[in-house]
Coordinates of C-alpha atoms and ligand atoms in Angstrom, one line a residue:
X731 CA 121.6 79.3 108.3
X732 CA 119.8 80.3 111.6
X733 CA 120.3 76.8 113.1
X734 CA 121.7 73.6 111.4
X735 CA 121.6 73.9 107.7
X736 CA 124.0 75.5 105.4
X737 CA 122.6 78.2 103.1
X738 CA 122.9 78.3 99.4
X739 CA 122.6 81.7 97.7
X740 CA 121.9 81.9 94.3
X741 CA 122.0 85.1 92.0
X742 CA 123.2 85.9 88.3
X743 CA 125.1 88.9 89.4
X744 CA 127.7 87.5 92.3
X745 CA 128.9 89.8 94.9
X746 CA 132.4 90.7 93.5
X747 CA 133.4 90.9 90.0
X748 CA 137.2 90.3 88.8
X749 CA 138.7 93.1 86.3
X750 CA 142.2 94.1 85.5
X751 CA 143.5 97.5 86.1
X752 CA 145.7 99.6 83.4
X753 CA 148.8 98.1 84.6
X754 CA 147.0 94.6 84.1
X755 CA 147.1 93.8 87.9
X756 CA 143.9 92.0 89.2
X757 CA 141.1 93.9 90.5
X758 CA 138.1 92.6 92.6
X759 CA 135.1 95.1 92.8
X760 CA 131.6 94.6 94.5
X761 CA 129.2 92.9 92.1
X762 CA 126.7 96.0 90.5
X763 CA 123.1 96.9 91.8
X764 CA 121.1 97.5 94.7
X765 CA 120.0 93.5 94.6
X766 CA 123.7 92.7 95.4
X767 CA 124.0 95.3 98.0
X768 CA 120.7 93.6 99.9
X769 CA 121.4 90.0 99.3
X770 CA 125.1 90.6 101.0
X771 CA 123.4 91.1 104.2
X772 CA 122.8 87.5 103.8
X773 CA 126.7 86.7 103.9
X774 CA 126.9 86.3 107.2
X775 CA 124.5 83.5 107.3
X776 CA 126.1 81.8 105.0
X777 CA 127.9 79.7 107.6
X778 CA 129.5 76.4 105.8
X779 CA 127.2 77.3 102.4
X780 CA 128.2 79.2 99.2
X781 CA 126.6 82.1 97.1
X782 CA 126.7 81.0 93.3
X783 CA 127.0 83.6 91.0
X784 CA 127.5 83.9 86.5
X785 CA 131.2 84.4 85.8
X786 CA 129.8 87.9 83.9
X787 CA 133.6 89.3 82.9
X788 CA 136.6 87.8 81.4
X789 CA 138.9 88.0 84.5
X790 CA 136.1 86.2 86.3
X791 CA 136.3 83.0 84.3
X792 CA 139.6 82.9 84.4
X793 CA 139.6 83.3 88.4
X794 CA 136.7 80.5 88.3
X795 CA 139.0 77.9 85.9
X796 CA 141.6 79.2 88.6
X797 CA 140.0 77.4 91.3
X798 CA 139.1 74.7 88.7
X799 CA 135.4 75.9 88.1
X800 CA 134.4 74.7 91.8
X801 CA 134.1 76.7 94.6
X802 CA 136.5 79.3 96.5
X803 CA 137.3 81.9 99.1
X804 CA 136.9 85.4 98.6
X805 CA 137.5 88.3 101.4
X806 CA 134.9 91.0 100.2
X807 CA 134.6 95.0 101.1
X808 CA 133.9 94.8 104.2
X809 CA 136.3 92.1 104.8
X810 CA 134.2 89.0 105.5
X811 CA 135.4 85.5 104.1
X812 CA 133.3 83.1 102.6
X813 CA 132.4 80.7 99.4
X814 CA 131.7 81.9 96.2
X815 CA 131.2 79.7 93.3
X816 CA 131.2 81.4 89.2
X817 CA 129.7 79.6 86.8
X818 CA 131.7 79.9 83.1
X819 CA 128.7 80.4 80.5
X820 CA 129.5 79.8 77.1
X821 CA 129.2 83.8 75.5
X822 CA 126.9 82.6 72.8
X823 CA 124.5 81.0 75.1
X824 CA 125.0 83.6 77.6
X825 CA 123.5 86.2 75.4
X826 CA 120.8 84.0 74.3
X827 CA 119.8 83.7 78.1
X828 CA 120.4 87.7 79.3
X829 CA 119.7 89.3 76.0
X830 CA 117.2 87.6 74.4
X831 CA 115.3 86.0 76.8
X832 CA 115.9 87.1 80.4
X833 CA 115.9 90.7 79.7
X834 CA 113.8 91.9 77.2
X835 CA 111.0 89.4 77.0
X836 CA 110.8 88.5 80.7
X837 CA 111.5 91.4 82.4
X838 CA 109.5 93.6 79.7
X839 CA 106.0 90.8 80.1
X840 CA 107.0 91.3 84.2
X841 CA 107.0 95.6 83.5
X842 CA 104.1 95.3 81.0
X843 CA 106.4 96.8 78.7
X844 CA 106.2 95.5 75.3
X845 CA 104.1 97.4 73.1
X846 CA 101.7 94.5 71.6
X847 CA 100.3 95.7 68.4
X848 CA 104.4 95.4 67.6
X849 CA 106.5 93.7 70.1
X850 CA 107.4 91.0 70.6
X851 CA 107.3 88.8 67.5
X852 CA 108.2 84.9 68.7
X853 CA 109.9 83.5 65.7
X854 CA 112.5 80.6 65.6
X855 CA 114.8 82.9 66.9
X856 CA 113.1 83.4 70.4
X857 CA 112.4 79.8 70.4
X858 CA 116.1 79.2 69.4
X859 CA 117.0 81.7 72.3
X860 CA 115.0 79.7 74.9
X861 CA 116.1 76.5 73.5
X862 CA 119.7 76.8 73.9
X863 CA 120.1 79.5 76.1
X864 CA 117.4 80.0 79.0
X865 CA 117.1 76.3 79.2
X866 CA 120.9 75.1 79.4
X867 CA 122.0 77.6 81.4
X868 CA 118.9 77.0 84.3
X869 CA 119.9 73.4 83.6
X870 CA 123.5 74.0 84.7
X871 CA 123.0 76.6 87.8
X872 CA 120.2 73.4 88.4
X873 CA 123.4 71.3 88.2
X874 CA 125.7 73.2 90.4
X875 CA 123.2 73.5 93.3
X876 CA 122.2 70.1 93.9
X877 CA 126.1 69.4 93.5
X878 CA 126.4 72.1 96.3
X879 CA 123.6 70.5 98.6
X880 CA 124.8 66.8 97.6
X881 CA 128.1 68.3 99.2
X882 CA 126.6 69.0 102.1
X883 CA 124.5 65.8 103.0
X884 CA 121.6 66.5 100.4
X885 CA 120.3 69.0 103.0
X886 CA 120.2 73.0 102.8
X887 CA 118.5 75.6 102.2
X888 CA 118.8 77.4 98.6
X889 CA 117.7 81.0 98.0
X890 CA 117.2 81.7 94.5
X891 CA 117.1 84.9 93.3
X892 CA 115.0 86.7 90.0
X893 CA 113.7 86.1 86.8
X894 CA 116.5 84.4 85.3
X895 CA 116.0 81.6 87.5
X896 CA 112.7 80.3 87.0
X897 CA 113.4 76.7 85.9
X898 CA 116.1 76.0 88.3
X899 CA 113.8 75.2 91.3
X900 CA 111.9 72.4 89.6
X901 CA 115.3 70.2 88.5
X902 CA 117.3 70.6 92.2
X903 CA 114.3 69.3 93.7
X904 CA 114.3 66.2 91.2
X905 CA 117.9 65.5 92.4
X906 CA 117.4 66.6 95.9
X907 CA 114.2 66.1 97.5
X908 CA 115.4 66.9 101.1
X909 CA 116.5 70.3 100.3
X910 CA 114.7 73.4 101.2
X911 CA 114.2 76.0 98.1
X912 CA 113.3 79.9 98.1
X913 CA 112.9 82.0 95.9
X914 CA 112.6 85.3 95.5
X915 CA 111.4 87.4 92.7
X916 CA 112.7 90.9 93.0
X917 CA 110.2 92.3 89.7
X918 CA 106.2 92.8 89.7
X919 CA 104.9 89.7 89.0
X920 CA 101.8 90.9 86.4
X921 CA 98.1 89.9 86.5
X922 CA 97.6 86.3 84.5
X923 CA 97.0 87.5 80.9
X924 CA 100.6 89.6 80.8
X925 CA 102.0 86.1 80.9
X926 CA 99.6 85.2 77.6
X927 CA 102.1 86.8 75.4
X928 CA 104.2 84.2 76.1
X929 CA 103.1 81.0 74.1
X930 CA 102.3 78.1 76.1
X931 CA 105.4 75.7 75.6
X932 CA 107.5 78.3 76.9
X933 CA 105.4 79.5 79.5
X934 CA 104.2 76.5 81.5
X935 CA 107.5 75.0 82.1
X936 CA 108.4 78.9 83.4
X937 CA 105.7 78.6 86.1
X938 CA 106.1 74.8 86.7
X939 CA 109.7 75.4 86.9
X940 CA 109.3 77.8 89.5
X941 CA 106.2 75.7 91.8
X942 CA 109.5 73.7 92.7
X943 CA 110.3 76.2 95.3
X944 CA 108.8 75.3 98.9
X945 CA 108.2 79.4 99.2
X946 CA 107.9 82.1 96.1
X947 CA 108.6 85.6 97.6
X948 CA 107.7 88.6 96.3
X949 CA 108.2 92.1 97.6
X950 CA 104.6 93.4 97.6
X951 CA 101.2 91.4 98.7
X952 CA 99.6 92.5 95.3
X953 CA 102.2 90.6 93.5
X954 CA 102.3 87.3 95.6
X955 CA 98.2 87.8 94.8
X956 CA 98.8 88.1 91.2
X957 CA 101.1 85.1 91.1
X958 CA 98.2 82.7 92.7
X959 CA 95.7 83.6 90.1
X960 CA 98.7 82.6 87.3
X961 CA 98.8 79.5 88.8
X962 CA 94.8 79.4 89.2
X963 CA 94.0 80.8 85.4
X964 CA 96.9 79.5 83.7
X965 CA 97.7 75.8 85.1
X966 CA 94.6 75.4 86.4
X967 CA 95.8 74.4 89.7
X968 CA 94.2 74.7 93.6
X969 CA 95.0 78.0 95.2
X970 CA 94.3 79.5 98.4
X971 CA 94.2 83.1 98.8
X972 CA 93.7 83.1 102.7
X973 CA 96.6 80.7 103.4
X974 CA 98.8 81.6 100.2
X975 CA 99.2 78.7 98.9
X976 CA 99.3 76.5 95.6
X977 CA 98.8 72.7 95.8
X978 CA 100.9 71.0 93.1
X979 CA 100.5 67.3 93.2
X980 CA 101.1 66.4 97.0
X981 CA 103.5 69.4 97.2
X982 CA 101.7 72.3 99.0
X983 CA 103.8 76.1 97.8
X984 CA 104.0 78.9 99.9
X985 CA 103.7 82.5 98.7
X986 CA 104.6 85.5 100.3
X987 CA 105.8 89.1 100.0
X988 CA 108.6 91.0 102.1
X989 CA 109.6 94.3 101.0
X990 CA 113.2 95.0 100.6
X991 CA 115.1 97.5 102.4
X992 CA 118.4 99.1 103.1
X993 CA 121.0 98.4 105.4
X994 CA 120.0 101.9 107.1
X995 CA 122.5 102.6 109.8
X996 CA 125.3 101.7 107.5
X997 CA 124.1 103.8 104.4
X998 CA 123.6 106.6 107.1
X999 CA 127.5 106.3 107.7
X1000 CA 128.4 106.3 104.2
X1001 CA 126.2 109.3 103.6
X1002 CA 128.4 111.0 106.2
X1003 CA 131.5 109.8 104.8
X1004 CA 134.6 112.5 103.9
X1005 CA 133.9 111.4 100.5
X1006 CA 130.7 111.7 100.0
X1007 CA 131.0 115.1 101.7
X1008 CA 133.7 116.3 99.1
X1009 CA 131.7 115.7 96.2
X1010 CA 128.4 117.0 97.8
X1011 CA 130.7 120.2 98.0
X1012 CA 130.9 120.4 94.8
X1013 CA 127.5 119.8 94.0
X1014 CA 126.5 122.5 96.4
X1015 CA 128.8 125.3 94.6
X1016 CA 126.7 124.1 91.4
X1017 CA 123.1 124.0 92.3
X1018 CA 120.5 126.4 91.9
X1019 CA 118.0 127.5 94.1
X1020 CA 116.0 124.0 93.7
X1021 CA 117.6 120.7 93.0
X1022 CA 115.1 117.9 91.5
X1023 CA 117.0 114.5 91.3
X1024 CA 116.9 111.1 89.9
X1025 CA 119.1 108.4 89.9
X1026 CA 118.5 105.1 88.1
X1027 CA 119.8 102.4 85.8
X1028 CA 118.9 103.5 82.1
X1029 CA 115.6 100.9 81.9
X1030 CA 112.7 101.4 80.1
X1031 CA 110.7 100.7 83.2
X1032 CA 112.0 103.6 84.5
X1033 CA 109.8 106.1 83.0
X1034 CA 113.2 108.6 82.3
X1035 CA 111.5 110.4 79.0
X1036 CA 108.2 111.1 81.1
X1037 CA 110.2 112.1 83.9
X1038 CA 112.1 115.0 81.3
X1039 CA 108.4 115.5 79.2
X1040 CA 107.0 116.4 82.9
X1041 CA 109.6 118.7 83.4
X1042 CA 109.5 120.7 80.3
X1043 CA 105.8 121.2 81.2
X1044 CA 106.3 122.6 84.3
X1045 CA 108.7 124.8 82.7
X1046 CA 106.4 125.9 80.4
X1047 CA 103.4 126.3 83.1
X1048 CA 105.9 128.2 85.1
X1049 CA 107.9 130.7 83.4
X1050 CA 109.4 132.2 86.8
X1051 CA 111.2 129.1 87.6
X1052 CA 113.4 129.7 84.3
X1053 CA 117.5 129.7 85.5
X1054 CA 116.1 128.5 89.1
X1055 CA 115.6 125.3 88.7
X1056 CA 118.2 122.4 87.4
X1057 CA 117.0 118.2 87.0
X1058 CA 120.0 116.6 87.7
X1059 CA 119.5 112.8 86.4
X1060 CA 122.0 110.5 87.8
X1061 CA 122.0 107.2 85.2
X1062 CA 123.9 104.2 84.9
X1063 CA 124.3 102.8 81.9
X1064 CA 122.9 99.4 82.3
X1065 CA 122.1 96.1 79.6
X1066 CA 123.8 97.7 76.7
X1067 CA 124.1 94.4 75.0
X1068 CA 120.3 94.7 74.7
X1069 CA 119.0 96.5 72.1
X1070 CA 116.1 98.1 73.4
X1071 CA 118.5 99.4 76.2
X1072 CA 120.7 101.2 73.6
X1073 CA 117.8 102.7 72.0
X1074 CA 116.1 104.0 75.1
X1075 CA 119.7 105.7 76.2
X1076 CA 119.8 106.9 72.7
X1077 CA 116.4 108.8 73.3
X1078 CA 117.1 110.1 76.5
X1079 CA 119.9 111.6 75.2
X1080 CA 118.0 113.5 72.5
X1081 CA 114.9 114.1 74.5
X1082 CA 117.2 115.9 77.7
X1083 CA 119.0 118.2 74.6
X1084 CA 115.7 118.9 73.3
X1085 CA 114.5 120.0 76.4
X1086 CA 117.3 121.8 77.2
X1087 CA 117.4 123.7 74.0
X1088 CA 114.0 124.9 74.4
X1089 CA 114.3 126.6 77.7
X1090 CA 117.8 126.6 78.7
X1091 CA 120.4 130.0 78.7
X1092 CA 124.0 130.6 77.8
X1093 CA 124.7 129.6 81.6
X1094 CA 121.6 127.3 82.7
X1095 CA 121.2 124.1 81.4
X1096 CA 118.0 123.0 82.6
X1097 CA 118.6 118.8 82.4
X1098 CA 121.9 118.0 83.7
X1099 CA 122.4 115.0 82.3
X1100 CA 125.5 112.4 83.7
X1101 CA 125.9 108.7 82.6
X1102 CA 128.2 107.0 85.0
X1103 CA 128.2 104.7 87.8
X1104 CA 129.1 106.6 90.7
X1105 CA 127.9 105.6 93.8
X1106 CA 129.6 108.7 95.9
X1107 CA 128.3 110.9 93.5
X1108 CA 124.6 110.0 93.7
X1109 CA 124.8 109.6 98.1
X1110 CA 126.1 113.0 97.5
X1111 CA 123.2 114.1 95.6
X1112 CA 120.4 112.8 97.7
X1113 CA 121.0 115.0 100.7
X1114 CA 120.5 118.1 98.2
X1115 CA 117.5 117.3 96.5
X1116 CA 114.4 119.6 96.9
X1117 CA 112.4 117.2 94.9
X1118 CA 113.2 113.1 94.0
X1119 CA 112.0 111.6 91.0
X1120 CA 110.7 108.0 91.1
X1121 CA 108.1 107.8 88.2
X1122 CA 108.4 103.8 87.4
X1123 CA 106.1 102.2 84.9
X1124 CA 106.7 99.4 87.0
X1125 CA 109.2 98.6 89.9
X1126 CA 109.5 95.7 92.1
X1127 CA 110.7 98.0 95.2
X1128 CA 112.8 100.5 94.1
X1129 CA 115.6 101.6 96.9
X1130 CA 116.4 104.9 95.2
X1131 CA 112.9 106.4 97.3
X1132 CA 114.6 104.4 100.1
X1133 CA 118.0 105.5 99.8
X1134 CA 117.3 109.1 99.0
X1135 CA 114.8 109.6 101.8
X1136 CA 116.9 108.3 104.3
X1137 CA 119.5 110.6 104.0
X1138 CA 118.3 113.8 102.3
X1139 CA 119.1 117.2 104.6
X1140 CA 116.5 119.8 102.8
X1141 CA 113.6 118.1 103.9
X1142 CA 113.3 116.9 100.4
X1143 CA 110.0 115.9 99.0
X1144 CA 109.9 112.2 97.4
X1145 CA 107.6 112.4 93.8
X1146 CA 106.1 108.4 93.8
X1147 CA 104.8 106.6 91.4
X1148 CA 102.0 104.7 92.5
X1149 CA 103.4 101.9 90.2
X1150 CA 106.4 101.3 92.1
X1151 CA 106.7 98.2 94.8
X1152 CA 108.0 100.6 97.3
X1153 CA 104.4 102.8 97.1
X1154 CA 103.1 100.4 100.2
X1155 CA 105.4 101.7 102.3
X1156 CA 106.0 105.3 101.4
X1157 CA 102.7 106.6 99.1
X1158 CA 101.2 108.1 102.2
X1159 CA 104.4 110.8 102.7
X1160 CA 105.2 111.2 99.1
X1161 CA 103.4 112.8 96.2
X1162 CA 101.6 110.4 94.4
X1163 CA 102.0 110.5 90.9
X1164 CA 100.6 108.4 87.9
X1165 CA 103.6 107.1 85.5
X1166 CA 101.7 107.8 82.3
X1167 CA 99.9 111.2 83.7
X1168 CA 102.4 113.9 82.7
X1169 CA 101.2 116.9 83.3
X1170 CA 99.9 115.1 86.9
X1171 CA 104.0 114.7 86.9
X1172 CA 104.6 118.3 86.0
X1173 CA 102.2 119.4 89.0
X1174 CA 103.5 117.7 91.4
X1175 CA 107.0 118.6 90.7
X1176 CA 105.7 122.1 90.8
X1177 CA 104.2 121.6 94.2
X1178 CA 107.0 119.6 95.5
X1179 CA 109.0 122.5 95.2
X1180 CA 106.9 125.1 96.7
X1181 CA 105.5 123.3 99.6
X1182 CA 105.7 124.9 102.9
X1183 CA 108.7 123.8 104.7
X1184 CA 106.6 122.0 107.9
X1185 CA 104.8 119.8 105.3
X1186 CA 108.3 118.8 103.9
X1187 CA 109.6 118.0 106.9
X1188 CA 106.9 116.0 108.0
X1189 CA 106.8 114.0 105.1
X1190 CA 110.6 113.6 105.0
X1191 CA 110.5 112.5 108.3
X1192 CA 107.9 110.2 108.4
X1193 CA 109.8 108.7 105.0
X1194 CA 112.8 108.2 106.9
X1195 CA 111.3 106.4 110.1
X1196 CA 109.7 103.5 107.7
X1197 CA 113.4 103.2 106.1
X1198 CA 114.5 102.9 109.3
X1199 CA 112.2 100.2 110.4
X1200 CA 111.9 98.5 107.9
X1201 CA 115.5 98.0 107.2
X1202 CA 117.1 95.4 105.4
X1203 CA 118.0 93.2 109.0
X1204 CA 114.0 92.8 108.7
X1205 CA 113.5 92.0 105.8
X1206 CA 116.4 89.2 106.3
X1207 CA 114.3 87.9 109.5
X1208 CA 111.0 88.0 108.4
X1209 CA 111.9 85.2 105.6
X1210 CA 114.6 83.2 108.0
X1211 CA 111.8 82.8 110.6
X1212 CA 109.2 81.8 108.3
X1213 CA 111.4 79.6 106.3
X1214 CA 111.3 77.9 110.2
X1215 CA 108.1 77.9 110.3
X1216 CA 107.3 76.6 106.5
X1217 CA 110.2 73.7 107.3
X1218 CA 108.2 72.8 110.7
Ligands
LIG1463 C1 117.2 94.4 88.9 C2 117.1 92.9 89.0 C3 118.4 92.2 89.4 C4 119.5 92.7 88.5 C5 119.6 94.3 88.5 C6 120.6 94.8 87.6 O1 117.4 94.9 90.2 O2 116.0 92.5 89.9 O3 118.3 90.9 89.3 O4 120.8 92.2 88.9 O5 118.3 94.8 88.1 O6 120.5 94.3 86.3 P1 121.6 93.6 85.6 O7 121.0 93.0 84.3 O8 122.7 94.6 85.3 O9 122.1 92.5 86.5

């Protein structure tokens, strides 16, 4: 940490993640997502602590039982040394925790996804799911941390990170009243009745559980807001919305909000890397005369099927941009031991060779759809796109309006949703658009694309300045000097 105390990260998805390659030698590859990306910028301060991760593959448990489930040393990417520690979750809890609870019913009540006349139905299954799966497995990351700071003289300061968290704060500080605990949640945190779907003896103890943190981060000021009037309307509790605080017992919490970057002189780099420039090459060769791009996980909060419904009506509303015009949709096939996540991939699927169908040629295929996870591939793509889609129902940031507008070269034009975390920052240069407007969607992808090159630039390069200051090395600040200031 910044001065004496050791720092304890804590995420579900760990930096690295151990594999086997075809000739059953071990791999180690960086841990998936943006969040992972951001939170290593926290490695260096890691000093004497350890980042605690799941053990989410098979060749990660057996490097954890390895080391005999504690602790160990890993030399990352880019070659920096320090503690990690995987935590071995039984695979029938674990999918209780990730697929039943965590993600849906968590992260769809913090997207305002569920569709209530239907979904979700709490039966003894979700109760079951909680029970012996949310529950045990807070109770043993809760375990492992205070083991961590007992370690280190019952002092430290723990970061937490997300929604599959929320009950760990509460049981560390039980065990370890000296220790300093932040936590931040990297998805909207809704207004007070989303959180009313949830019945009350699993909700409480989700918000208790998480008022044992000393601070509750959030990435936006409306959602550290809408997290004091859950604890004002929902526990009843003392709240100040001129401090930002919650009084629990003699406990004051702090909440605050810190938007999350990217590191942006190192993603610069890597934009102009020999790699990247290969495949942008290629991409080049294949374009048309206007490239709109998105590039997401395949989640429902994503908005992909408006996105494509947008686009077929501006194809419709504007015939001359037939054979001119390709979407190229970048997604990464993501939760697919979820169900609703199969499904959804499953309709975007259809809905993109629908589309396609109706107004594509023997040699233009209007959506050009590509499930991987290619990292190269989309840094390639962002420095071609004339227009970039980020229509989110919801989204706690999103970095994909970060990453691409940092490094586009065609003075690209960034389509917002006014939905998405990241709006704050970059509404004013963008187009606005409203995630559930499509035809708002299909208009502003038509004006994206035909506005007059000064405007672009402007806009593009106004987008790229607030990347650039407010870059991750910020970000990582802002919260290390208030946690100073918090500790006193
Ligand atoms: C979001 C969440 C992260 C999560 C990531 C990828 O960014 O805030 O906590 O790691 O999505 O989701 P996954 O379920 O694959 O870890």
């Amino acid at each position: 940490m910044a001065d004496d105390l050791p720092l304890i990260l804590v995420s579900n998805r760990g930096p690295v993640q151990f594999g086997l390659d075809d000739a059953g030698e071990r791999t180690q590859q960086r841990g998936g997502g943006g969040l992972v990306t951001a939170l290593s910028g926290l490695v260096r301060l890691l000093g004497e602590g350890v980042w605690i991760a799941a053990a989410l593959t098979d060749e990660d448990v057996e490097v954890s039982r390895e080391h005999g489930d504690k602790a160990f040393t890993i030399t990352d990417q880019l070659d920096r040394e320090y503690l990690i520690r995987m935590l071995e979750i039984e695979p029938d809890v674990q999918h209780k925790f990730y697929s039943i609870i965590a993600n849906p019913l968590l992260w769809f009540i913090q997207h305002y996804l569920w569709d209530l006349s239907n979904v979700p139905d709490i039966t003894g299954h979700e109760r079951d799911a909680f029970e012996h799966g949310y529950v045990p497995v807070n109770e043993q990351f809760a375990d492992v941390v205070a083991q961590e700071v007992e370690a280190r003289g019952g002092r430290a300061v723990v970061m937490l990170h997300d929604y599959h968290f929320y009950l760990v704060p509460e049981r560390v500080r039980e065990r370890c009243p000296d220790v300093f605990l932040h936590h931040f949640v990297h998805v909207p945190w809704p207004q007070p009745d989303a959180w009313r779907t949830l019945p009350g003896w699993m909700r409480d103890p989700l918000i208790r559980g998480l008022l044992g943190n000393d601070v509750v981060a959030f990435h936006t000021e409306r959602y550290a807001r809408n997290f004091l009037l859950t604890c004002q309307e929902l526990l009843d509790l003392r709240v100040d919305f001129g401090e930002l605080t919650v009084r629990v017992g003699d406990r004051t919490v702090a909440t605050r909000w810190y938007p999350i970057s990217i590191d942006a002189e190192a993603f610069e780099a890597l934009a102009d890397s020999p790699e990247v420039r290969a495949v942008e090459k290629q991409l080049e060769q294949q374009r048309r005369e206007f490239l709109i791009l998105r590039v997401d996980r395949t989640d429902l909060s994503k908005n992909v099927l408006r996105g494509f419904k947008a686009f077929d009506t501006m194809l419709e509303d504007h015939p001359e941009l037939a054979e001119r015009v390709t979407f190229l949709a970048l997604l990464v096939p993501s939760r697919q031991d979820v169900d609703e996540y199969i499904e959804y991939m499953d309709k975007v699927r259809r809905l993109a060779a629908d589309v396609n169908l109706k107004h594509g040629t023997t040699d233009w295929q209007p959506i050009d759809l590509r499930f991987d996870d290619d990292f190269t591939q989309s840094m390639a793509a962002y420095k071609l796109f004339d227009a970039l889609v980020v229509n989110p129902i919801f989204d706690g940031m999103n970095l994909v309006a970060k990453e691409g507008s940092l490094v586009n070269r065609r003075d690209g034009v960034l389509v917002l949703s006014e939905h998405a975390g990241v709006y704050e920052e970059l509404g004013a240069f963008a187009i606005s658009v409203h995630p559930f407007d499509i035809q708002d969607q299909a208009d502003a992808l038509y004006r994206a694309l035909t506005m007059d090159p000064e405007e672009r630039h402007a806009r593009r390069n106004a987008c790229a300045r607030v990347v650039r200051e407010n870059d991750l090395g910020k970000w990582l600040r802002m919260q290390l000097e208030d946690i100073e200031r918090i500790r006193g």
